[in-house]
Short mmCIF file of C-alpha atoms in Angstrom, two decimals:
data_model
loop_
_atom_site.label_atom_id
_atom_site.label_comp_id
_atom_site.label_asym_id
_atom_site.label_seq_id
_atom_site.Cartn_x
_atom_site.Cartn_y
_atom_site.Cartn_z
CA MET A 1 204.29 -25.63 24.75
CA LYS A 2 207.87 -25.09 25.87
CA GLN A 3 207.65 -21.62 27.38
CA ASP A 4 205.75 -19.98 30.21
CA LEU A 5 204.18 -16.61 29.42
CA ILE A 6 203.74 -13.36 31.35
CA VAL A 7 201.13 -11.06 29.77
CA ILE A 8 201.63 -7.29 29.97
CA LEU A 9 198.39 -5.38 29.45
CA ASP A 10 198.98 -1.94 27.96
CA LEU A 11 197.07 0.57 30.08
CA GLY A 12 198.91 3.66 28.88
CA SER A 13 202.52 3.01 29.84
CA THR A 14 205.37 4.33 27.73
CA GLN A 15 207.57 1.63 29.27
CA ASN A 16 205.87 -1.52 27.94
CA THR A 17 208.84 -2.56 25.84
CA VAL A 18 211.29 -1.92 28.70
CA LEU A 19 209.25 -4.15 31.01
CA ALA A 20 208.88 -6.87 28.36
CA ARG A 21 212.64 -6.96 27.78
CA ASP A 22 213.35 -6.95 31.54
CA ILE A 23 211.18 -10.04 31.92
CA ARG A 24 212.77 -11.78 28.95
CA ALA A 25 216.21 -10.94 30.36
CA LEU A 26 215.24 -13.05 33.40
CA GLY A 27 214.50 -15.98 31.10
CA VAL A 28 210.70 -15.74 31.02
CA TYR A 29 208.79 -15.05 27.82
CA SER A 30 206.55 -11.97 27.87
CA GLU A 31 204.04 -10.47 25.45
CA ILE A 32 202.34 -7.06 25.31
CA HIS A 33 198.60 -7.06 24.65
CA PRO A 34 195.94 -4.30 24.54
CA HIS A 35 194.12 -3.31 27.72
CA ASP A 36 190.75 -4.49 26.44
CA ILE A 37 191.78 -8.08 25.70
CA THR A 38 188.82 -10.40 26.25
CA VAL A 39 188.71 -13.39 28.58
CA GLU A 40 188.50 -15.67 25.56
CA GLU A 41 191.54 -14.07 23.91
CA LEU A 42 193.54 -14.25 27.13
CA GLN A 43 192.67 -17.87 27.78
CA ALA A 44 193.63 -18.74 24.19
CA LEU A 45 197.23 -17.66 24.90
CA PRO A 46 199.47 -20.64 25.78
CA ASN A 47 200.93 -21.15 29.27
CA VAL A 48 199.92 -17.81 30.83
CA LYS A 49 201.44 -17.70 34.32
CA GLY A 50 200.67 -14.12 35.35
CA ILE A 51 199.49 -10.68 34.30
CA ILE A 52 200.97 -7.21 34.75
CA LEU A 53 198.62 -4.24 34.40
CA ASN A 54 200.96 -1.57 33.08
CA GLY A 55 199.46 1.89 33.49
CA GLY A 56 201.02 5.23 32.74
CA GLU A 57 200.77 8.70 31.27
CA ASN A 58 198.74 7.61 28.22
CA ARG A 59 195.90 6.04 30.21
CA ILE A 60 193.51 8.83 29.21
CA VAL A 61 192.31 8.29 25.63
CA ASP A 62 189.73 10.65 24.10
CA GLY A 63 188.96 12.04 27.54
CA GLN A 64 188.35 8.67 29.19
CA ALA A 65 190.58 6.44 31.28
CA VAL A 66 191.18 3.04 29.68
CA GLU A 67 190.30 0.11 31.93
CA VAL A 68 190.91 -3.61 31.96
CA ARG A 69 187.80 -5.76 31.60
CA PRO A 70 186.57 -6.54 35.16
CA GLU A 71 186.11 -10.23 34.43
CA ILE A 72 189.89 -10.55 33.93
CA TYR A 73 190.28 -10.32 37.72
CA GLU A 74 188.15 -13.42 38.20
CA LEU A 75 190.42 -15.73 36.21
CA GLY A 76 192.75 -16.45 39.12
CA TYR A 77 196.04 -15.41 37.52
CA PRO A 78 198.66 -13.78 39.77
CA MET A 79 198.54 -10.07 38.99
CA ILE A 80 200.34 -6.84 39.85
CA SER A 81 199.63 -3.32 38.68
CA VAL A 82 202.05 -0.56 37.80
CA ASP A 83 200.77 3.02 38.09
CA TYR A 84 197.20 1.80 37.67
CA PRO A 85 194.67 2.73 40.55
CA GLN A 86 191.18 0.95 41.18
CA SER A 87 192.95 -2.17 39.89
CA GLY A 88 191.78 -4.98 42.13
CA CYS A 89 195.35 -6.29 42.53
CA GLU A 90 196.92 -7.06 45.88
CA VAL A 91 200.20 -5.45 44.81
CA ARG A 92 200.33 -2.03 43.20
CA LEU A 93 203.62 -0.36 42.20
CA GLU A 94 204.28 3.28 41.41
CA ALA A 95 207.03 2.47 38.89
CA LEU A 96 208.39 -0.48 36.95
CA PRO A 97 209.48 -3.24 39.34
CA GLU A 98 213.20 -3.54 39.99
CA ARG A 99 214.93 -6.84 39.36
CA GLU A 100 214.38 -8.31 42.84
CA ALA A 101 210.66 -7.46 42.91
CA LEU A 102 210.24 -8.72 39.36
CA GLU A 103 211.99 -11.99 40.21
CA LYS A 104 209.67 -12.53 43.20
CA PHE A 105 206.58 -11.96 41.07
CA LEU A 106 207.77 -14.19 38.23
CA PHE A 107 209.22 -17.11 40.15
CA ARG A 108 207.46 -17.03 43.53
CA ASP A 109 203.99 -15.71 42.73
CA CYS A 110 203.59 -16.91 39.15
CA LYS A 111 205.78 -20.02 39.54
CA ALA A 112 207.14 -19.36 36.05
CA GLU A 113 210.19 -21.20 34.75
CA ALA A 114 213.16 -19.48 33.12
CA ASN A 115 212.66 -21.32 29.83
CA TRP A 116 212.66 -18.41 27.35
CA ASN A 117 215.24 -19.05 24.63
CA MET A 118 215.19 -19.05 20.84
CA LYS A 119 215.10 -22.84 20.53
CA ASN A 120 211.96 -23.03 22.67
CA PHE A 121 210.46 -19.96 21.02
CA ILE A 122 210.85 -21.51 17.58
CA GLU A 123 209.40 -24.83 18.72
CA ASP A 124 206.39 -23.05 20.22
CA GLN A 125 205.83 -20.91 17.13
CA VAL A 126 206.14 -23.91 14.82
CA GLU A 127 203.48 -25.69 16.87
CA LEU A 128 201.21 -22.62 16.83
CA ILE A 129 201.65 -22.21 13.06
CA ARG A 130 200.70 -25.84 12.50
CA GLN A 131 197.63 -25.42 14.71
CA GLN A 132 196.60 -22.27 12.86
CA VAL A 133 197.27 -23.41 9.31
CA GLY A 134 196.44 -27.12 9.48
CA ASP A 135 196.65 -28.64 6.01
CA ARG A 136 196.00 -25.37 4.21
CA LYS A 137 198.45 -23.11 2.37
CA VAL A 138 200.29 -19.87 3.14
CA LEU A 139 201.43 -17.12 0.78
CA LEU A 140 204.45 -15.17 2.02
CA ALA A 141 205.68 -11.77 0.91
CA LEU A 142 209.42 -12.40 0.58
CA SER A 143 211.40 -9.20 0.21
CA GLY A 144 214.70 -10.87 1.05
CA GLY A 145 215.13 -8.73 4.15
CA VAL A 146 215.84 -10.16 7.59
CA ASP A 147 212.25 -10.27 8.85
CA SER A 148 210.67 -11.97 5.83
CA SER A 149 213.63 -14.35 5.47
CA VAL A 150 213.33 -15.51 9.09
CA VAL A 151 209.57 -15.96 8.69
CA ALA A 152 210.19 -17.97 5.51
CA ALA A 153 212.61 -20.27 7.30
CA MET A 154 210.20 -20.76 10.20
CA LEU A 155 207.27 -21.46 7.90
CA ILE A 156 209.32 -23.94 5.87
CA ARG A 157 210.13 -25.76 9.11
CA ALA A 158 206.47 -25.70 10.18
CA ILE A 159 204.57 -26.45 6.98
CA GLY A 160 207.12 -27.16 4.23
CA GLU A 161 205.60 -27.28 0.75
CA GLN A 162 202.38 -25.66 1.99
CA LEU A 163 204.31 -22.37 1.73
CA THR A 164 204.53 -20.34 -1.47
CA CYS A 165 206.86 -17.31 -1.44
CA VAL A 166 206.18 -14.31 -3.66
CA HIS A 167 208.83 -11.71 -4.40
CA VAL A 168 207.42 -8.53 -5.88
CA ASN A 169 209.79 -6.20 -7.69
CA HIS A 170 207.98 -2.90 -7.20
CA GLY A 171 210.75 -0.82 -8.69
CA LEU A 172 211.71 0.44 -5.23
CA MET A 173 214.38 -2.17 -4.50
CA ARG A 174 218.06 -1.51 -3.92
CA LYS A 175 220.51 -2.09 -6.77
CA ASN A 176 220.50 -5.77 -7.84
CA GLU A 177 218.26 -6.66 -4.87
CA SER A 178 215.63 -8.65 -6.77
CA GLU A 179 218.27 -10.62 -8.65
CA SER A 180 219.89 -11.52 -5.33
CA VAL A 181 216.59 -12.65 -3.78
CA VAL A 182 215.88 -14.98 -6.70
CA LYS A 183 219.42 -16.40 -6.62
CA VAL A 184 219.42 -17.13 -2.88
CA PHE A 185 215.88 -18.39 -2.35
CA ARG A 186 215.06 -20.12 -5.62
CA ASP A 187 218.46 -21.33 -6.75
CA GLU A 188 220.20 -22.00 -3.41
CA LEU A 189 217.44 -22.65 -0.85
CA HIS A 190 215.09 -24.21 -3.43
CA ALA A 191 212.06 -22.36 -2.08
CA ASN A 192 208.77 -22.38 -3.97
CA LEU A 193 209.26 -18.81 -5.23
CA ILE A 194 207.14 -16.74 -7.59
CA TYR A 195 208.77 -13.59 -9.05
CA VAL A 196 206.46 -10.73 -10.04
CA ASP A 197 207.67 -7.75 -12.08
CA ALA A 198 205.34 -4.93 -11.01
CA VAL A 199 207.63 -1.92 -11.52
CA GLU A 200 205.39 0.05 -13.85
CA ARG A 201 202.28 -0.79 -11.84
CA PHE A 202 203.67 0.59 -8.56
CA LEU A 203 205.35 3.66 -10.01
CA GLY A 204 202.15 4.50 -11.84
CA LYS A 205 200.12 4.33 -8.64
CA LEU A 206 202.69 6.50 -6.82
CA ALA A 207 202.97 9.20 -9.48
CA GLY A 208 202.52 12.63 -7.92
CA VAL A 209 201.96 11.28 -4.38
CA ALA A 210 204.07 13.27 -1.90
CA ASP A 211 202.53 12.48 1.51
CA PRO A 212 204.64 9.72 3.18
CA GLU A 213 201.67 8.07 4.87
CA GLN A 214 199.75 7.96 1.61
CA LYS A 215 202.79 6.47 -0.13
CA ARG A 216 203.07 3.77 2.51
CA LYS A 217 199.39 2.93 2.27
CA ILE A 218 199.48 2.80 -1.53
CA ILE A 219 202.53 0.54 -1.49
CA GLY A 220 201.08 -1.68 1.26
CA GLY A 221 197.66 -1.86 -0.37
CA GLU A 222 199.09 -2.61 -3.81
CA PHE A 223 201.26 -5.35 -2.32
CA ILE A 224 198.15 -7.03 -0.98
CA ARG A 225 196.39 -6.73 -4.34
CA VAL A 226 199.36 -8.37 -6.07
CA PHE A 227 199.28 -11.22 -3.56
CA GLU A 228 195.53 -11.64 -4.02
CA GLU A 229 196.05 -11.91 -7.77
CA GLU A 230 198.82 -14.46 -7.32
CA ALA A 231 196.72 -16.38 -4.80
CA ARG A 232 193.87 -16.71 -7.30
CA LYS A 233 196.27 -18.50 -9.61
CA LEU A 234 196.96 -21.05 -6.86
CA ASP A 235 194.70 -23.51 -5.10
CA GLY A 236 193.69 -23.20 -1.46
CA ILE A 237 195.61 -20.13 -0.29
CA ASP A 238 193.93 -19.01 2.95
CA PHE A 239 196.79 -17.34 4.83
CA LEU A 240 199.17 -14.43 4.32
CA GLY A 241 202.53 -14.74 6.08
CA GLN A 242 204.19 -11.50 7.19
CA GLY A 243 207.46 -10.49 8.83
CA THR A 244 205.78 -8.07 11.23
CA ILE A 245 207.90 -7.37 14.34
CA TYR A 246 207.02 -5.49 17.51
CA PRO A 247 208.58 -2.09 16.59
CA ASP A 248 206.37 -2.09 13.46
CA ILE A 249 203.28 -2.39 15.68
CA ILE A 250 204.43 0.29 18.13
CA GLU A 251 205.29 2.82 15.41
CA SER A 252 202.00 2.16 13.59
CA GLY A 253 200.09 3.19 16.72
CA THR A 254 198.36 1.32 19.55
CA LYS A 255 195.14 1.95 21.47
CA THR A 256 197.05 4.11 23.97
CA ALA A 257 199.83 5.56 21.80
CA LYS A 258 199.68 7.73 18.70
CA MET A 259 201.10 6.58 15.39
CA VAL A 260 204.67 7.53 14.57
CA LYS A 261 204.36 6.14 11.04
CA SER A 262 202.39 3.28 9.55
CA HIS A 263 204.18 0.18 8.32
CA HIS A 264 202.94 -1.45 5.11
CA ASN A 265 202.30 -4.71 6.98
CA VAL A 266 200.34 -2.95 9.76
CA GLY A 267 198.86 0.39 8.75
CA GLY A 268 198.75 -0.36 5.02
CA LEU A 269 196.50 -3.43 5.14
CA PRO A 270 193.12 -3.00 3.42
CA GLU A 271 189.94 -3.60 5.41
CA ASP A 272 188.67 -6.18 2.91
CA LEU A 273 191.74 -8.40 3.29
CA GLU A 274 190.87 -11.90 2.07
CA PHE A 275 193.55 -13.72 4.07
CA GLU A 276 194.08 -14.68 7.68
CA LEU A 277 197.49 -13.43 8.85
CA VAL A 278 200.37 -15.60 10.05
CA GLU A 279 202.83 -13.38 11.97
CA PRO A 280 205.10 -15.51 14.20
CA LEU A 281 207.62 -12.69 14.86
CA LYS A 282 205.18 -9.94 15.87
CA GLN A 283 206.24 -9.98 19.55
CA LEU A 284 209.99 -9.91 18.83
CA PHE A 285 212.44 -7.02 18.70
CA LYS A 286 214.98 -6.71 15.89
CA ASP A 287 217.90 -8.23 17.79
CA GLU A 288 215.69 -11.17 18.77
CA VAL A 289 214.65 -11.68 15.13
CA ARG A 290 218.32 -11.99 14.17
CA ALA A 291 218.91 -14.47 17.01
CA CYS A 292 215.92 -16.43 15.73
CA GLY A 293 217.41 -16.51 12.23
CA VAL A 294 220.72 -17.83 13.57
CA GLU A 295 218.91 -20.57 15.52
CA LEU A 296 216.99 -21.50 12.34
CA GLY A 297 220.30 -21.97 10.54
CA LEU A 298 220.07 -19.12 8.03
CA PRO A 299 223.36 -17.87 6.54
CA HIS A 300 225.11 -15.15 8.52
CA ASP A 301 225.02 -12.70 5.60
CA MET A 302 221.27 -13.11 5.34
CA VAL A 303 220.58 -12.73 9.06
CA TYR A 304 222.75 -9.61 9.35
CA ARG A 305 221.65 -8.13 6.05
CA GLN A 306 221.04 -4.39 6.01
CA PRO A 307 217.52 -3.62 7.29
CA PHE A 308 215.25 -2.43 4.51
CA PRO A 309 211.76 -0.93 4.93
CA GLY A 310 208.79 -2.68 3.35
CA PRO A 311 208.05 0.32 1.09
CA GLY A 312 211.67 0.16 -0.03
CA LEU A 313 213.28 3.19 -1.63
CA GLY A 314 209.81 4.73 -1.84
CA VAL A 315 210.35 6.23 1.62
CA ARG A 316 213.94 7.23 0.84
CA CYS A 317 212.97 9.14 -2.30
CA LEU A 318 211.36 11.89 -0.26
CA GLY A 319 208.16 13.54 -1.46
CA ALA A 320 206.58 12.60 -4.79
CA ILE A 321 208.67 9.86 -6.40
CA THR A 322 210.38 10.70 -9.69
CA ARG A 323 212.46 8.27 -11.71
CA ASP A 324 215.57 10.45 -11.70
CA ARG A 325 215.57 10.85 -7.91
CA LEU A 326 214.72 7.17 -7.42
CA GLU A 327 217.73 6.24 -9.52
CA ALA A 328 219.88 8.71 -7.55
CA VAL A 329 218.84 7.01 -4.29
CA ARG A 330 219.57 3.56 -5.74
CA GLU A 331 223.00 4.45 -7.11
CA SER A 332 224.14 6.49 -4.08
CA ASP A 333 222.99 3.70 -1.75
CA ALA A 334 225.06 1.18 -3.73
CA ILE A 335 228.14 3.41 -3.43
CA LEU A 336 227.58 3.84 0.31
CA ARG A 337 227.32 0.08 0.84
CA GLU A 338 230.44 -0.59 -1.24
CA GLU A 339 232.51 1.95 0.68
CA PHE A 340 231.22 0.87 4.10
CA ALA A 341 232.19 -2.72 3.25
CA ARG A 342 235.61 -1.52 2.07
CA ALA A 343 236.14 0.29 5.40
CA GLY A 344 234.83 -2.62 7.50
CA LEU A 345 231.86 -0.54 8.67
CA ASP A 346 229.34 -3.03 7.28
CA LYS A 347 230.15 -5.27 10.26
CA LYS A 348 230.04 -2.42 12.77
CA VAL A 349 227.13 -0.17 11.78
CA TRP A 350 223.59 -1.50 12.29
CA GLN A 351 221.93 0.42 9.43
CA TYR A 352 223.12 2.85 6.78
CA PHE A 353 221.43 4.26 3.70
CA THR A 354 220.93 7.34 1.56
CA VAL A 355 217.89 9.52 0.88
CA VAL A 356 217.22 12.16 -1.75
CA PRO A 357 214.85 15.08 -0.89
CA ASP A 358 212.45 16.56 -3.40
CA PHE A 359 214.21 19.91 -3.74
CA LYS A 360 217.32 21.14 -5.52
CA SER A 361 220.25 23.38 -4.68
CA VAL A 362 222.63 25.48 -6.76
CA GLY A 363 226.01 24.00 -7.65
CA MET A 364 228.82 24.07 -10.21
CA LYS A 365 229.76 21.36 -12.72
CA ASN A 366 232.10 21.73 -15.68
CA ASN A 367 232.42 25.46 -14.98
CA ALA A 368 228.67 25.91 -15.33
CA ARG A 369 225.86 26.59 -12.89
CA VAL A 370 223.66 23.57 -12.14
CA PHE A 371 220.48 23.13 -10.12
CA GLU A 372 220.47 19.55 -8.79
CA TYR A 373 219.49 17.27 -5.90
CA MET A 374 221.32 16.47 -2.69
CA VAL A 375 222.03 13.06 -1.16
CA ILE A 376 221.73 12.64 2.62
CA ILE A 377 223.67 9.81 4.26
CA ARG A 378 222.31 8.17 7.43
CA ALA A 379 224.26 5.66 9.55
CA ILE A 380 222.96 4.56 12.95
CA ASN A 381 223.48 1.93 15.63
CA THR A 382 220.75 0.31 17.73
CA VAL A 383 219.90 -2.89 19.55
CA ASP A 384 216.13 -3.10 19.30
CA ALA A 385 215.23 -0.33 16.78
CA MET A 386 213.39 1.58 19.51
CA THR A 387 216.29 4.01 20.06
CA ALA A 388 219.32 4.71 17.86
CA SER A 389 222.61 6.62 17.96
CA VAL A 390 224.55 8.14 15.06
CA GLU A 391 227.73 6.41 13.89
CA LYS A 392 230.82 8.66 13.99
CA VAL A 393 232.21 7.80 10.56
CA ASP A 394 235.86 8.60 9.86
CA TRP A 395 236.24 11.81 7.85
CA GLU A 396 238.34 10.18 5.13
CA VAL A 397 235.64 7.54 4.55
CA LEU A 398 232.94 10.19 4.31
CA GLU A 399 235.07 12.21 1.92
CA ARG A 400 235.63 9.19 -0.33
CA ILE A 401 231.90 8.40 -0.36
CA THR A 402 231.06 12.02 -1.11
CA ASN A 403 233.51 12.25 -4.00
CA ARG A 404 232.19 9.04 -5.56
CA ILE A 405 228.55 10.09 -5.27
CA LEU A 406 229.25 13.51 -6.80
CA ALA A 407 231.25 11.94 -9.63
CA GLU A 408 229.11 8.88 -10.38
CA VAL A 409 225.49 9.80 -9.62
CA GLU A 410 223.77 11.98 -12.16
CA THR A 411 221.56 14.94 -11.07
CA VAL A 412 223.37 15.25 -7.67
CA ASN A 413 225.59 18.15 -6.60
CA ARG A 414 225.58 18.00 -2.80
CA VAL A 415 226.10 15.35 -0.05
CA CYS A 416 225.10 15.76 3.62
CA TYR A 417 225.43 13.58 6.74
CA ASP A 418 222.48 13.16 9.14
CA MET A 419 223.52 13.68 12.79
CA SER A 420 220.10 13.05 14.39
CA PRO A 421 219.56 10.26 16.96
CA LYS A 422 216.30 8.39 17.62
CA PRO A 423 214.44 9.97 19.36
CA PRO A 424 213.61 12.70 18.43
CA SER A 425 214.18 11.48 14.85
CA THR A 426 213.07 8.12 13.53
CA ILE A 427 215.43 5.77 11.72
CA GLU A 428 213.83 6.39 8.33
CA PHE A 429 212.95 9.90 7.07
CA GLU A 430 209.38 9.02 6.10
#
């Protein structure tokens, strides 16, 4: 393996991701694992050089303090603890180590090398994928978004024709999205791609469902069922590839942190899943995923494509999904993307989209009273998707977008702009 590894054990800290990124910034690869990792699981990780026990305000779960397994101390790894008493470590810190202390632990105590970079990361993941998969086959959910595209490129490098990509059109895609996916991956990249038209199937399952978590679970569960059906048509599919990244895991809830929202590839997986998962990006943040895509040689437009949630427009058509509101989301989103590109904002703003709530407001059209939906525009900037700030869009641009949406999108009479940062808001509404 190319990279040394520092393991962060989550013992209730709210600063796990900060610590992980601080370590990576010093050139050493780090991963966050649950507090109750077993000796066998720890020893199975490649090139572990040291362990940080990262305690904090969430260390009490269901009335009990979470603890590391005592046998972990007997493995001989250099260890420090942060805000974690009765730890058995020689060094205990009250707060996250500053750069100098962190450097001493990494390079003096752990004797780690500063060999964390995307080239080495990819080489390590390719080797791990080959070890995991062997001569068997992988089925990959290919939405065409950044995460699944990067996973596809990595899997192609690792196992080539053992990969089959499946693109499911669930009726919740952006305008012309499915057509674009087929064109790029089948026609240009010559991937082994299966296209599944499941629009009526998904919309039927979602009819009348208003709860966002239930929608996510239905969409995630139905995705898996579609893949199982496609896998039965193929020989020897034992693995499911997924573009899971670390923010997905955090927001779906950990053993010491409550769920913010489930992601279809984390919280939406059924218990009777027939596949073993292949998730080579699950320890990366969004900016690192993009860097990985660049290193893999993917086109710039694909790597910096607008982020799109797994459940698609299903979580941007707020409440119970109806076809008229779904179409309003799709059309208004297309207008927003066109106008942002025209203004050069597509290269400046990290993510932008529209949502349509499930209530109406009074308006006037053609000198008559109407009762129609509103469109909410959201445009935010972020580095790692853990925090986000609102883009200050020029008033003339917003006015042009508003006028087009009101003129071109049926059943809409009002446009609003979301001014909420993350936190306290999340990037998506549901």
